Amino acid sequence: VTNFFGVSSRSGTPDELKAMIDEAHRLGLFVLIDIVHSHASSNSNDGINLFDGSGGQYFHEGAKGYHWMWDSRLFNYGNWEVMRFLLSNCRWWLDEYKFDGFRFDGVTSMMYHHHGLQMAFTGNYDEYFGMQTDLDSVVYLMIANDMIHSLFPNAVTIGEDVSGMPTFCRPVQEGGVGFDYRLNMAIADKWIDIMETSTDEYWGMGDICHTLTNRRYGEACIGYAESHDQALVGDKTIAFWLMDAEMYYGMEDGTHNDVVSRGIALHKMIRCITSALGGEGYLNFMGNEFGHPEWIDFPRDDTYDTSTGEFIPGNGGSHDKCRRRWDLADSDELKYKYMNSYDRALMHLDKAFGFFNAPHTFISRKDEMDKLIVFERGDLVFVLNFHPTNSYSDYRVGCCNPGAYKVVLSSDEGVFGGWNNVSKWNDAEFHTQDGDYDSRPCSMQVYAPSRTAVVYAPADWCDYENESVVGLGVKDVGPYFNV
């Protein structure tokens, strides 16, 4: 960042950005801005580095004030005027532009003198409350969160922290850092790791569940399957990992391609289980919901890595990949529409049942042989069969509440590119039986096709004829409808 109070030209003029935010508010949307207080550009021509001719007006002097990996300057959070500058920056965006909150970038780098570099956090409290913790930075974050929430009670703050700092998402009044949410960054890394190192028949069900649920009690997280990192040049999106070059040749609707069929099925399952188990909120990066086939590549010149001296080739300033192909999801001729429709139904399922942040979560089965995961989130029962070939009839799954259930969402619906083996249109009722099963007081028997995610809801809240959201079988707007 060079200008902390200036709007990027990518967002239009200041008035155009304000108009966009106003329109988002009219539609009932919150708008958060990515705020970078972890470091600043070392560019002294148009940034604040050497602003008064010295290196210490805003930053630490010497090596302490330089981030060797990012080639940027590091703030001196113990300086009274630096704190005033950064706090006024927080208030400026909320006051002037009416943003609804912030995603604080690079918080792990702020909180530790080692900046989290070459550091594997194990959860030992000595890693968080020792001499390597930058107390000035932590105090600044506490003051910033306290000021934001005091002046703007409805504002939301999300911190990008990979260390697992205790009390990161507890109120300042409790001695916490004060964030509302922590980004659960380990989930995206896990999906990339297992896709890169093994095929799905070797995926560990317990390993997946552990990563999705490994967060501190009482501290809310934002889960996501992939982020901007996976969509930028040099990495691959989940869709690309699953389908690779076949995305260029096998996405025409009406044709069959085994690689594409597998990829679409797993793409839907990954998003389903991540949204349901990964945290108290869910994040998507633009275009990834429908499996955008290409990366984003901003115009780049040739450069060198500041830490290693390695040559990094640019793209000649090309704008060719500096866009998203929204037309792909809208095309009736391509299979991207199936992933897009499923993602829309999944989001509306949360609006109806509020399962993203439902307090009740219980994983009753992580079967490594059957490759099946069964869990409850709120009133819903999720059954995911990751097995590449085996389907299971009359498969008994545990549940908490007795009564009748129906299919409310199935990734196997034809409108989602599935085979209709399990569909809301069957309008079948699944009645529970009393008796302990998988540590649950009730159980029911269901059909679990391979590579399919099926969500069951109480029958009273299901209506297979309601097509207000294609493929979703919710009665009316659901019991906990949230605009």
XYZ file of C-alpha atoms in Angstrom:
483
model
C 0.000 0.000 0.000
C 1.295 3.434 -0.909
C -1.730 5.627 -0.156
C -3.750 4.473 2.837
C -6.577 6.923 2.200
C -6.779 6.667 -1.586
C -9.148 4.581 -3.678
C -7.608 2.273 -6.255
C -8.498 3.209 -9.817
C -9.816 -0.364 -10.223
C -12.694 0.738 -7.966
C -13.482 3.797 -10.070
C -13.634 7.297 -8.679
C -14.388 7.870 -4.987
C -17.985 8.791 -5.855
C -18.371 5.680 -8.001
C -17.129 3.494 -5.154
C -19.581 5.154 -2.775
C -22.399 4.546 -5.259
C -21.472 0.869 -5.483
C -21.513 0.529 -1.693
C -24.886 2.285 -1.500
C -26.297 -0.108 -4.107
C -24.924 -3.113 -2.199
C -26.597 -1.836 0.968
C -29.865 -1.427 -0.920
C -29.612 -5.106 -1.848
C -28.990 -6.093 1.778
C -25.271 -6.796 1.335
C -22.414 -6.008 3.695
C -19.272 -4.605 2.068
C -15.900 -5.207 3.712
C -12.595 -3.693 2.636
C -9.231 -5.422 2.782
C -7.153 -3.176 5.039
C -3.361 -3.544 5.162
C -1.828 -2.299 8.392
C 0.764 -5.056 8.589
C 3.257 -3.322 6.292
C 3.622 -0.532 3.736
C 5.284 -0.152 0.369
C 9.015 0.596 0.426
C 8.431 2.875 -2.570
C 9.508 6.323 -1.440
C 8.325 8.112 -4.594
C 4.572 7.773 -4.028
C 4.341 6.086 -0.614
C 4.979 7.159 2.978
C 8.439 5.584 3.205
C 11.043 8.309 3.872
C 8.167 10.784 3.972
C 10.140 13.211 6.178
C 13.512 12.129 4.823
C 14.135 9.661 7.640
C 13.295 5.976 7.858
C 11.671 6.209 11.279
C 8.672 8.527 10.964
C 6.190 5.672 10.599
C 8.429 2.610 10.744
C 11.048 0.941 12.856
C 14.598 1.925 12.002
C 17.024 -0.660 10.663
C 16.325 -4.332 10.025
C 13.358 -4.359 12.424
C 11.518 -2.018 10.096
C 12.034 -4.079 6.932
C 10.209 -7.242 5.824
C 12.802 -9.159 3.848
C 10.306 -11.443 2.099
C 7.810 -8.775 1.075
C 10.331 -5.974 0.426
C 8.195 -3.621 2.518
C 8.386 -1.408 5.592
C 7.065 -2.389 9.032
C 5.165 0.017 11.262
C 6.298 1.056 14.720
C 3.019 0.390 16.553
C 4.456 1.756 19.798
C 4.698 5.242 18.304
C 1.760 7.407 19.362
C 1.453 9.220 16.007
C 1.671 5.964 14.035
C -1.211 4.609 16.057
C -3.227 7.794 15.433
C -2.501 7.491 11.706
C -3.661 3.872 11.479
C -6.708 4.322 13.705
C -7.825 7.342 11.695
C -7.429 5.194 8.581
C -9.857 2.638 10.039
C -12.404 5.306 10.860
C -11.989 7.030 7.484
C -13.226 4.067 5.437
C -16.196 3.457 7.735
C -17.137 7.130 8.043
C -16.492 8.412 4.543
C -17.327 5.393 2.390
C -19.742 3.560 4.705
C -17.910 0.252 4.497
C -19.285 -2.330 6.936
C -15.979 -3.586 8.257
C -12.542 -4.889 7.450
C -10.538 -7.933 6.575
C -7.182 -7.208 8.248
C -4.379 -8.487 6.029
C -1.217 -10.218 7.263
C -2.058 -10.154 10.958
C 0.280 -13.052 11.744
C 3.167 -10.995 10.388
C 2.148 -8.148 12.695
C 1.861 -10.111 15.936
C 5.284 -11.750 15.970
C 8.819 -10.473 15.579
C 9.566 -13.475 13.359
C 6.454 -12.573 11.266
C 5.407 -16.226 11.164
C 8.158 -16.953 8.638
C 9.728 -20.422 8.780
C 7.626 -21.042 11.892
C 5.435 -24.119 12.373
C 2.902 -23.309 15.090
C 2.005 -26.344 17.208
C -0.467 -24.749 19.616
C 1.975 -24.570 22.533
C 1.190 -21.413 24.505
C 4.893 -20.515 24.677
C 4.672 -19.777 20.944
C 2.065 -17.078 21.588
C 3.025 -15.574 24.920
C 6.797 -15.365 24.727
C 9.451 -12.876 23.744
C 8.701 -13.364 20.028
C 5.267 -11.747 20.363
C 5.161 -8.101 19.333
C 3.155 -6.629 22.195
C 2.893 -3.180 20.604
C 1.257 -4.744 17.559
C -1.174 -6.847 19.595
C -2.141 -3.797 21.671
C -2.717 -1.802 18.480
C -5.033 -4.519 17.128
C -6.959 -4.540 20.420
C -7.360 -0.751 20.327
C -8.366 -0.800 16.648
C -11.030 -3.454 17.216
C -12.299 -1.689 20.327
C -12.561 1.634 18.502
C -14.270 0.115 15.457
C -16.852 -1.784 17.491
C -17.449 1.141 19.868
C -18.087 3.678 17.112
C -19.729 1.266 14.660
C -21.420 -1.526 16.668
C -22.531 -3.401 13.540
C -19.105 -3.384 11.920
C -17.406 -6.729 11.249
C -13.662 -7.341 11.561
C -11.939 -10.440 10.200
C -8.285 -11.205 10.861
C -5.967 -13.148 8.571
C -4.075 -15.205 11.131
C -2.486 -18.604 10.548
C -0.889 -18.937 13.979
C -3.992 -19.741 16.030
C -3.344 -16.973 18.570
C -5.583 -17.695 21.613
C -8.382 -15.161 22.301
C -7.900 -13.691 18.814
C -11.685 -13.658 18.370
C -12.718 -12.824 21.896
C -13.875 -9.332 22.970
C -11.304 -6.845 24.209
C -13.269 -6.657 27.458
C -12.293 -10.295 28.052
C -8.651 -9.612 27.264
C -9.014 -10.797 23.681
C -7.699 -9.212 20.499
C -11.275 -8.341 19.541
C -11.797 -9.735 16.035
C -15.197 -11.103 15.076
C -13.771 -13.853 12.866
C -10.495 -15.537 12.020
C -9.870 -16.719 8.458
C -9.485 -20.504 8.600
C -6.646 -20.566 6.100
C -5.594 -24.162 6.756
C -8.653 -25.528 4.924
C -7.690 -24.223 1.486
C -4.136 -25.484 1.995
C -5.470 -28.925 2.958
C -7.609 -29.287 -0.167
C -4.688 -28.323 -2.402
C -2.378 -30.697 -0.520
C -4.595 -33.771 -0.812
C -5.397 -33.117 -4.465
C -1.729 -32.622 -5.261
C -0.461 -35.676 -3.396
C -3.166 -38.337 -3.816
C -6.251 -39.372 -5.766
C -9.615 -39.300 -4.025
C -9.715 -43.040 -3.277
C -6.868 -42.378 -0.818
C -8.291 -39.267 0.829
C -8.525 -39.585 4.596
C -11.995 -38.882 5.953
C -10.680 -38.258 9.451
C -7.931 -36.009 8.129
C -10.435 -33.870 6.226
C -12.777 -33.575 9.212
C -9.917 -32.699 11.563
C -8.728 -29.841 9.345
C -12.253 -28.478 8.892
C -13.031 -28.452 12.619
C -9.598 -27.694 14.107
C -10.292 -24.269 15.602
C -10.414 -22.757 19.061
C -13.630 -23.159 21.010
C -15.686 -19.983 21.229
C -13.740 -18.217 18.469
C -15.620 -17.833 15.195
C -13.908 -18.663 11.906
C -14.532 -18.055 8.222
C -14.078 -21.251 6.232
C -13.266 -21.372 2.546
C -12.288 -24.044 0.069
C -10.027 -21.801 -1.990
C -8.974 -18.174 -1.946
C -7.394 -15.581 -4.201
C -4.083 -17.423 -3.798
C -5.459 -20.427 -5.687
C -6.909 -18.212 -8.415
C -3.748 -16.265 -9.173
C -1.087 -17.252 -11.670
C 1.352 -19.813 -10.291
C -1.326 -21.872 -8.554
C -4.419 -23.745 -9.654
C -8.040 -23.568 -8.570
C -9.806 -26.639 -7.202
C -11.600 -27.073 -10.519
C -8.278 -27.004 -12.352
C -6.701 -29.488 -9.937
C -9.639 -31.841 -10.509
C -10.094 -31.462 -14.269
C -6.972 -29.726 -15.576
C -6.770 -29.490 -19.383
C -10.024 -31.431 -19.796
C -11.819 -28.219 -18.837
C -10.934 -26.886 -22.269
C -12.352 -29.872 -24.144
C -14.919 -31.693 -22.000
C -17.247 -29.017 -20.618
C -19.779 -29.055 -23.443
C -23.187 -30.057 -22.102
C -24.566 -33.284 -23.556
C -21.131 -34.895 -23.853
C -19.546 -37.328 -21.391
C -16.042 -37.051 -20.014
C -14.975 -39.178 -17.037
C -12.468 -36.618 -15.773
C -15.001 -33.796 -15.947
C -17.769 -35.886 -14.329
C -15.448 -36.757 -11.440
C -14.282 -33.154 -11.149
C -17.755 -31.624 -11.030
C -18.941 -34.202 -8.463
C -15.978 -33.605 -6.127
C -16.111 -29.839 -6.669
C -19.675 -29.816 -5.305
C -18.801 -32.109 -2.390
C -15.778 -30.046 -1.358
C -17.851 -26.868 -1.238
C -20.656 -28.580 0.644
C -18.516 -29.999 3.449
C -16.334 -26.876 3.693
C -19.324 -24.564 4.079
C -20.968 -26.865 6.626
C -17.969 -27.746 8.831
C -15.319 -25.120 8.103
C -16.467 -22.352 10.417
C -19.211 -19.944 11.355
C -19.124 -18.221 7.983
C -18.192 -19.132 4.424
C -16.070 -17.291 1.881
C -15.913 -17.680 -1.882
C -13.500 -16.071 -4.303
C -15.058 -14.658 -7.459
C -15.734 -17.257 -10.114
C -14.528 -20.246 -8.127
C -18.121 -21.181 -7.272
C -18.718 -22.282 -10.866
C -15.235 -23.681 -11.488
C -13.693 -20.828 -13.466
C -11.146 -22.542 -15.721
C -8.308 -20.033 -15.688
C -6.232 -18.056 -13.247
C -6.139 -14.300 -12.739
C -2.947 -12.659 -13.937
C -2.528 -8.923 -13.499
C -0.147 -7.102 -15.862
C 3.398 -7.789 -14.649
C 6.914 -6.770 -15.659
C 10.026 -8.881 -15.195
C 11.400 -8.633 -11.662
C 13.634 -10.325 -9.107
C 12.818 -11.983 -5.779
C 14.177 -9.595 -3.140
C 15.088 -12.409 -0.741
C 16.753 -14.862 -3.154
C 17.629 -12.785 -6.190
C 15.772 -15.261 -8.392
C 14.550 -13.903 -11.720
C 10.730 -13.783 -11.965
C 9.467 -13.393 -15.516
C 6.527 -11.075 -16.133
C 3.805 -11.304 -18.739
C 4.765 -8.296 -20.791
C 2.059 -6.172 -19.179
C -0.661 -8.364 -20.667
C -4.321 -7.939 -19.675
C -5.334 -11.236 -21.300
C -5.999 -13.095 -18.025
C -6.931 -10.003 -16.006
C -10.647 -10.805 -15.974
C -13.337 -13.309 -15.011
C -15.410 -15.161 -17.612
C -18.898 -14.737 -16.131
C -20.400 -15.756 -19.448
C -19.303 -19.356 -18.828
C -21.725 -19.772 -15.927
C -24.553 -18.238 -17.937
C -24.100 -20.457 -20.980
C -26.665 -23.249 -21.461
C -24.154 -25.052 -23.672
C -21.530 -25.602 -20.953
C -21.402 -27.588 -17.713
C -20.249 -24.645 -15.602
C -23.945 -23.887 -15.079
C -24.268 -27.044 -12.936
C -21.651 -25.986 -10.411
C -23.067 -22.479 -10.359
C -26.614 -23.751 -9.706
C -25.420 -26.029 -6.913
C -23.518 -23.222 -5.209
C -26.615 -20.998 -5.389
C -28.784 -23.721 -3.858
C -26.213 -24.310 -1.106
C -26.189 -20.606 -0.194
C -29.995 -20.503 -0.109
C -30.032 -23.626 2.068
C -28.068 -21.651 4.634
C -30.489 -18.734 4.322
C -33.317 -21.150 5.102
C -31.691 -23.172 7.908
C -28.756 -21.021 9.096
C -26.426 -23.990 9.299
C -23.203 -22.011 8.663
C -23.177 -20.690 12.215
C -25.514 -23.177 13.899
C -24.170 -24.014 17.380
C -24.956 -27.730 17.065
C -22.256 -29.673 15.210
C -21.623 -33.392 15.564
C -19.629 -35.686 13.285
C -20.984 -39.182 13.835
C -19.092 -41.112 11.154
C -15.689 -40.835 9.438
C -15.486 -44.210 7.700
C -12.115 -44.747 6.018
C -13.185 -47.967 4.299
C -16.551 -46.782 2.978
C -15.158 -43.259 2.388
C -18.235 -41.808 4.038
C -18.696 -38.788 6.308
C -21.914 -38.232 8.280
C -22.490 -35.175 10.441
C -25.159 -32.874 11.830
C -25.139 -29.094 11.595
C -28.136 -27.428 13.181
C -31.295 -29.314 12.162
C -29.675 -30.841 9.071
C -28.015 -34.219 8.515
C -25.240 -34.347 5.905
C -24.220 -37.619 4.231
C -21.199 -37.454 1.919
C -19.925 -40.518 0.075
C -16.452 -39.821 -1.323
C -15.954 -43.368 -2.604
C -15.125 -43.300 -6.346
C -17.144 -46.432 -7.212
C -19.136 -47.825 -4.267
C -22.729 -46.798 -3.617
C -24.539 -47.999 -0.491
C -28.190 -49.006 -0.155
C -29.988 -48.883 3.196
C -26.937 -47.296 4.792
C -27.645 -46.525 8.438
C -26.673 -43.057 9.638
C -27.029 -41.603 13.101
C -28.925 -38.428 13.939
C -29.896 -36.423 16.987
C -33.579 -35.669 16.491
C -36.288 -38.297 15.951
C -38.966 -38.068 13.277
C -39.248 -38.041 9.509
C -36.605 -36.575 7.199
C -36.563 -35.766 3.495
C -33.906 -34.863 0.969
C -33.612 -31.068 0.920
C -30.487 -30.819 -1.248
C -28.647 -33.442 -3.296
C -25.551 -32.867 -5.403
C -26.865 -35.698 -7.598
C -29.810 -33.673 -8.944
C -29.899 -33.467 -12.718
C -29.960 -29.658 -12.561
C -26.575 -29.889 -10.811
C -25.080 -32.227 -13.407
C -25.872 -35.377 -11.405
C -27.644 -38.634 -12.206
C -30.837 -38.225 -10.128
C -30.051 -41.346 -8.085
C -30.975 -39.360 -4.975
C -33.371 -36.528 -5.691
C -35.826 -34.340 -3.826
C -38.335 -35.265 -6.550
C -38.619 -38.783 -5.131
C -40.331 -37.135 -2.126
C -39.290 -40.101 0.028
C -39.576 -39.947 3.805
C -36.867 -41.442 5.996
C -38.159 -42.342 9.445
C -35.782 -42.613 12.355
C -35.467 -45.504 14.749
C -34.633 -45.097 18.415
C -31.489 -46.700 19.741
C -27.852 -45.707 20.007
C -25.999 -45.696 16.681
C -22.647 -43.961 16.094
C -23.131 -42.280 19.485
C -26.443 -40.781 18.352
C -29.854 -41.460 19.963
C -31.569 -42.115 16.601
C -30.721 -43.431 13.157
C -32.230 -43.836 9.701
C -31.395 -45.782 6.557
C -30.568 -43.930 3.340
C -29.134 -44.505 -0.125
C -25.632 -43.029 -0.521
C -24.432 -42.973 -4.156
C -20.714 -42.612 -4.866
C -19.307 -39.088 -5.019
C -22.518 -37.530 -3.798
C -23.402 -35.108 -0.994
C -26.981 -35.356 0.305
C -28.533 -33.106 2.936
C -31.578 -34.282 4.919
C -33.929 -31.910 6.729
C -36.993 -32.442 8.941
C -39.821 -33.461 6.601
C -42.087 -30.665 7.835
C -39.699 -28.144 6.302
C -39.293 -29.830 2.905
C -41.272 -29.216 -0.268
C -39.989 -30.853 -3.428
C -42.301 -28.767 -5.613
C -40.861 -25.452 -4.446
C -38.519 -24.453 -7.288
C -37.975 -20.831 -6.276
C -34.336 -21.912 -6.029
C -33.679 -24.588 -8.641
C -32.796 -27.951 -7.101
C -33.550 -26.941 -3.511
C -36.459 -28.553 -1.663
C -37.172 -26.100 1.166
C -40.747 -25.387 2.249
C -41.607 -21.699 1.855
C -38.460 -19.807 2.942
C -37.408 -22.231 5.686
C -37.581 -22.069 9.472
C -34.727 -19.611 10.034
C -34.902 -17.527 6.874
C -32.316 -14.764 6.906
C -32.421 -12.034 4.278
